[in-house]
Amino acid sequence: MPQKAKDIALSLINGNPNNKTKKDLYKRKKNKQRLQLSADNLTPPGWLNSGAKKEFNRIVEILEKSQVLTNADVNTLAIYCDTLYDYKSYKNQIKKHGMLIDDKVNPFIREKRNAAQLLDKLGNELGLSPSARTSLAVNLPDMKEDDDDDF
């Protein structure tokens, strides 16, 4: 399986391990700038229930300063929030009915575990864990713009 492409900043921090030419590095930097997406419409989709919408807005507010989220992330964040709402529902069902139902394992335990795995995956994609934020920190744009050539 091929490796995922690394961000240009990460390549530079690692000392250009793939020995790309300055021309290639400059081209990647320019292409990255062209692919920057806006974040002017970070609103929860209408299909989310009210609890998931609250979580959506809470996460958008928390991550707003970091500029990690863009309009392209709305559906991923919505699925995360919807899954979190489901997780809480499964947890309540387990609490209500117990670990066993008719001498069998409560099926909500499996659903809760599956939801937790999806939450972990989506949370990492969105930068919602300490390790995910650490890896995303490499890719954050500089706060001050300068025209110095990084290459």
PDB file of C-alpha atoms in Angstrom:
ATOM      1  CA  MET A   1       0.000   0.000   0.000  1.00  0.00           C
ATOM      2  CA  PRO A   2       1.486   3.385  -0.963  1.00  0.00           C
ATOM      3  CA  GLN A   3       2.172   5.998   1.690  1.00  0.00           C
ATOM      4  CA  LYS A   4      -0.106   8.994   2.069  1.00  0.00           C
ATOM      5  CA  ALA A   5       1.311  12.202   0.670  1.00  0.00           C
ATOM      6  CA  LYS A   6       2.959  14.316   3.351  1.00  0.00           C
ATOM      7  CA  ASP A   7       2.397  18.003   3.772  1.00  0.00           C
ATOM      8  CA  ILE A   8       5.103  20.241   2.341  1.00  0.00           C
ATOM      9  CA  ALA A   9       5.829  21.727   5.784  1.00  0.00           C
ATOM     10  CA  LEU A  10       6.360  18.245   7.211  1.00  0.00           C
ATOM     11  CA  SER A  11       8.754  17.403   4.392  1.00  0.00           C
ATOM     12  CA  LEU A  12      10.770  20.525   5.150  1.00  0.00           C
ATOM     13  CA  ILE A  13      10.831  19.856   8.889  1.00  0.00           C
ATOM     14  CA  ASN A  14      12.105  16.345   8.226  1.00  0.00           C
ATOM     15  CA  GLY A  15      14.880  17.732   6.069  1.00  0.00           C
ATOM     16  CA  ASN A  16      13.364  16.856   2.686  1.00  0.00           C
ATOM     17  CA  PRO A  17      13.845  13.073   3.099  1.00  0.00           C
ATOM     18  CA  ASN A  18      12.572  12.339  -0.427  1.00  0.00           C
ATOM     19  CA  ASN A  19      15.178  14.684  -1.913  1.00  0.00           C
ATOM     20  CA  LYS A  20      12.685  16.741  -3.858  1.00  0.00           C
ATOM     21  CA  THR A  21      14.075  19.596  -5.902  1.00  0.00           C
ATOM     22  CA  LYS A  22      13.415  23.193  -4.941  1.00  0.00           C
ATOM     23  CA  LYS A  23      11.200  23.424  -8.002  1.00  0.00           C
ATOM     24  CA  ASP A  24       9.095  20.454  -6.795  1.00  0.00           C
ATOM     25  CA  LEU A  25       8.870  21.840  -3.277  1.00  0.00           C
ATOM     26  CA  TYR A  26       7.815  25.266  -4.555  1.00  0.00           C
ATOM     27  CA  LYS A  27       5.194  23.680  -6.824  1.00  0.00           C
ATOM     28  CA  ARG A  28       3.760  21.682  -3.907  1.00  0.00           C
ATOM     29  CA  LYS A  29       3.633  24.806  -1.753  1.00  0.00           C
ATOM     30  CA  LYS A  30       1.795  26.765  -4.454  1.00  0.00           C
ATOM     31  CA  ASN A  31      -0.619  23.881  -5.065  1.00  0.00           C
ATOM     32  CA  LYS A  32      -1.354  23.642  -1.348  1.00  0.00           C
ATOM     33  CA  GLN A  33      -2.211  27.341  -1.295  1.00  0.00           C
ATOM     34  CA  ARG A  34      -4.572  26.867  -4.246  1.00  0.00           C
ATOM     35  CA  LEU A  35      -6.361  24.068  -2.390  1.00  0.00           C
ATOM     36  CA  GLN A  36      -7.102  26.144   0.722  1.00  0.00           C
ATOM     37  CA  LEU A  37     -10.813  25.939   1.506  1.00  0.00           C
ATOM     38  CA  SER A  38     -13.036  28.492   3.184  1.00  0.00           C
ATOM     39  CA  ALA A  39     -14.705  28.073   6.537  1.00  0.00           C
ATOM     40  CA  ASP A  40     -17.563  30.525   6.134  1.00  0.00           C
ATOM     41  CA  ASN A  41     -20.432  28.022   6.342  1.00  0.00           C
ATOM     42  CA  LEU A  42     -19.757  25.773   9.330  1.00  0.00           C
ATOM     43  CA  THR A  43     -23.399  25.153  10.203  1.00  0.00           C
ATOM     44  CA  PRO A  44     -24.927  21.824  11.205  1.00  0.00           C
ATOM     45  CA  PRO A  45     -26.927  20.036   8.509  1.00  0.00           C
ATOM     46  CA  GLY A  46     -30.692  19.943   8.927  1.00  0.00           C
ATOM     47  CA  TRP A  47     -30.763  16.157   9.296  1.00  0.00           C
ATOM     48  CA  LEU A  48     -28.983  16.263  12.666  1.00  0.00           C
ATOM     49  CA  ASN A  49     -31.154  16.036  15.776  1.00  0.00           C
ATOM     50  CA  SER A  50     -31.008  18.854  18.307  1.00  0.00           C
ATOM     51  CA  GLY A  51     -28.517  17.147  20.638  1.00  0.00           C
ATOM     52  CA  ALA A  52     -26.100  16.438  17.787  1.00  0.00           C
ATOM     53  CA  LYS A  53     -26.508  20.016  16.510  1.00  0.00           C
ATOM     54  CA  LYS A  54     -25.499  21.355  19.937  1.00  0.00           C
ATOM     55  CA  GLU A  55     -22.385  19.186  19.866  1.00  0.00           C
ATOM     56  CA  PHE A  56     -21.631  20.300  16.299  1.00  0.00           C
ATOM     57  CA  ASN A  57     -21.794  23.977  17.290  1.00  0.00           C
ATOM     58  CA  ARG A  58     -19.737  23.328  20.447  1.00  0.00           C
ATOM     59  CA  ILE A  59     -16.924  21.688  18.460  1.00  0.00           C
ATOM     60  CA  VAL A  60     -16.992  24.389  15.772  1.00  0.00           C
ATOM     61  CA  GLU A  61     -16.651  27.021  18.504  1.00  0.00           C
ATOM     62  CA  ILE A  62     -13.768  25.150  20.166  1.00  0.00           C
ATOM     63  CA  LEU A  63     -11.853  24.626  16.909  1.00  0.00           C
ATOM     64  CA  GLU A  64     -12.664  28.012  15.362  1.00  0.00           C
ATOM     65  CA  LYS A  65      -9.462  29.665  16.550  1.00  0.00           C
ATOM     66  CA  SER A  66      -7.281  26.843  15.205  1.00  0.00           C
ATOM     67  CA  GLN A  67      -8.738  27.182  11.696  1.00  0.00           C
ATOM     68  CA  VAL A  68      -8.622  23.408  11.309  1.00  0.00           C
ATOM     69  CA  LEU A  69     -12.203  22.999  10.079  1.00  0.00           C
ATOM     70  CA  THR A  70     -13.373  24.042   6.623  1.00  0.00           C
ATOM     71  CA  ASN A  71     -16.663  23.806   4.765  1.00  0.00           C
ATOM     72  CA  ALA A  72     -15.496  20.453   3.377  1.00  0.00           C
ATOM     73  CA  ASP A  73     -15.478  19.027   6.926  1.00  0.00           C
ATOM     74  CA  VAL A  74     -19.144  19.729   7.698  1.00  0.00           C
ATOM     75  CA  ASN A  75     -20.402  16.225   6.860  1.00  0.00           C
ATOM     76  CA  THR A  76     -17.552  14.482   8.673  1.00  0.00           C
ATOM     77  CA  LEU A  77     -18.229  16.570  11.768  1.00  0.00           C
ATOM     78  CA  ALA A  78     -21.976  15.966  11.438  1.00  0.00           C
ATOM     79  CA  ILE A  79     -21.439  12.192  11.284  1.00  0.00           C
ATOM     80  CA  TYR A  80     -19.149  12.448  14.309  1.00  0.00           C
ATOM     81  CA  CYS A  81     -21.819  14.333  16.280  1.00  0.00           C
ATOM     82  CA  ASP A  82     -24.596  11.979  15.155  1.00  0.00           C
ATOM     83  CA  THR A  83     -22.497   8.969  16.161  1.00  0.00           C
ATOM     84  CA  LEU A  84     -21.740  10.548  19.539  1.00  0.00           C
ATOM     85  CA  TYR A  85     -25.456  11.008  20.103  1.00  0.00           C
ATOM     86  CA  ASP A  86     -25.990   7.337  19.176  1.00  0.00           C
ATOM     87  CA  TYR A  87     -23.172   6.292  21.534  1.00  0.00           C
ATOM     88  CA  LYS A  88     -24.861   8.088  24.414  1.00  0.00           C
ATOM     89  CA  SER A  89     -28.163   6.437  23.524  1.00  0.00           C
ATOM     90  CA  TYR A  90     -26.545   2.977  23.501  1.00  0.00           C
ATOM     91  CA  LYS A  91     -24.969   3.699  26.856  1.00  0.00           C
ATOM     92  CA  ASN A  92     -28.368   4.650  28.300  1.00  0.00           C
ATOM     93  CA  GLN A  93     -29.918   1.456  26.922  1.00  0.00           C
ATOM     94  CA  ILE A  94     -27.183  -0.627  28.551  1.00  0.00           C
ATOM     95  CA  LYS A  95     -27.710   1.210  31.824  1.00  0.00           C
ATOM     96  CA  LYS A  96     -31.475   0.692  31.580  1.00  0.00           C
ATOM     97  CA  HIS A  97     -31.484  -3.006  30.587  1.00  0.00           C
ATOM     98  CA  GLY A  98     -28.182  -4.203  32.052  1.00  0.00           C
ATOM     99  CA  MET A  99     -25.371  -6.211  30.524  1.00  0.00           C
ATOM    100  CA  LEU A 100     -27.591  -9.236  29.857  1.00  0.00           C
ATOM    101  CA  ILE A 101     -31.008  -9.498  28.264  1.00  0.00           C
ATOM    102  CA  ASP A 102     -32.673 -12.936  28.498  1.00  0.00           C
ATOM    103  CA  ASP A 103     -29.313 -14.465  29.468  1.00  0.00           C
ATOM    104  CA  LYS A 104     -27.665 -13.056  26.328  1.00  0.00           C
ATOM    105  CA  VAL A 105     -25.249 -10.177  25.972  1.00  0.00           C
ATOM    106  CA  ASN A 106     -27.077  -6.911  25.459  1.00  0.00           C
ATOM    107  CA  PRO A 107     -26.752  -6.072  21.707  1.00  0.00           C
ATOM    108  CA  PHE A 108     -26.294  -2.400  22.578  1.00  0.00           C
ATOM    109  CA  ILE A 109     -22.865  -3.272  23.991  1.00  0.00           C
ATOM    110  CA  ARG A 110     -21.661  -4.209  20.501  1.00  0.00           C
ATOM    111  CA  GLU A 111     -23.278  -1.116  19.008  1.00  0.00           C
ATOM    112  CA  LYS A 112     -21.659   1.078  21.649  1.00  0.00           C
ATOM    113  CA  ARG A 113     -18.242  -0.463  20.889  1.00  0.00           C
ATOM    114  CA  ASN A 114     -18.708   0.085  17.132  1.00  0.00           C
ATOM    115  CA  ALA A 115     -19.761   3.681  17.715  1.00  0.00           C
ATOM    116  CA  ALA A 116     -16.704   4.238  19.921  1.00  0.00           C
ATOM    117  CA  GLN A 117     -14.412   2.979  17.156  1.00  0.00           C
ATOM    118  CA  LEU A 118     -16.027   5.279  14.595  1.00  0.00           C
ATOM    119  CA  LEU A 119     -15.836   8.217  17.024  1.00  0.00           C
ATOM    120  CA  ASP A 120     -12.132   7.547  17.502  1.00  0.00           C
ATOM    121  CA  LYS A 121     -11.495   7.440  13.756  1.00  0.00           C
ATOM    122  CA  LEU A 122     -13.530  10.550  12.957  1.00  0.00           C
ATOM    123  CA  GLY A 123     -12.192  12.388  15.993  1.00  0.00           C
ATOM    124  CA  ASN A 124      -8.646  11.824  14.791  1.00  0.00           C
ATOM    125  CA  GLU A 125      -9.530  13.087  11.324  1.00  0.00           C
ATOM    126  CA  LEU A 126     -11.049  16.222  12.823  1.00  0.00           C
ATOM    127  CA  GLY A 127      -8.245  16.880  15.309  1.00  0.00           C
ATOM    128  CA  LEU A 128     -10.302  16.107  18.415  1.00  0.00           C
ATOM    129  CA  SER A 129      -7.623  14.177  20.308  1.00  0.00           C
ATOM    130  CA  PRO A 130      -4.301  15.408  21.714  1.00  0.00           C
ATOM    131  CA  SER A 131      -2.276  13.223  19.340  1.00  0.00           C
ATOM    132  CA  ALA A 132      -4.344  14.318  16.326  1.00  0.00           C
ATOM    133  CA  ARG A 133      -3.830  17.979  17.221  1.00  0.00           C
ATOM    134  CA  THR A 134      -0.107  17.403  17.581  1.00  0.00           C
ATOM    135  CA  SER A 135       0.113  15.966  14.087  1.00  0.00           C
ATOM    136  CA  LEU A 136      -2.109  18.748  12.713  1.00  0.00           C
ATOM    137  CA  ALA A 137       0.055  21.404  14.358  1.00  0.00           C
ATOM    138  CA  VAL A 138       2.737  20.777  11.752  1.00  0.00           C
ATOM    139  CA  ASN A 139       0.333  21.792   8.994  1.00  0.00           C
ATOM    140  CA  LEU A 140      -1.039  25.003  10.471  1.00  0.00           C
ATOM    141  CA  PRO A 141      -0.310  28.121   8.436  1.00  0.00           C
ATOM    142  CA  ASP A 142       1.993  30.761   9.896  1.00  0.00           C
ATOM    143  CA  MET A 143       0.096  33.526  11.619  1.00  0.00           C
ATOM    144  CA  LYS A 144       2.224  36.221   9.994  1.00  0.00           C
ATOM    145  CA  GLU A 145       2.661  36.324   6.266  1.00  0.00           C
ATOM    146  CA  ASP A 146       6.141  36.800   4.915  1.00  0.00           C
ATOM    147  CA  ASP A 147       7.583  36.634   1.471  1.00  0.00           C
ATOM    148  CA  ASP A 148      10.710  34.777   2.487  1.00  0.00           C
ATOM    149  CA  ASP A 149      11.499  31.811   0.312  1.00  0.00           C
ATOM    150  CA  ASP A 150      11.390  28.679   2.493  1.00  0.00           C
ATOM    151  CA  PHE A 151      13.506  26.819   0.010  1.00  0.00           C
TER     152      PHE A 151
END
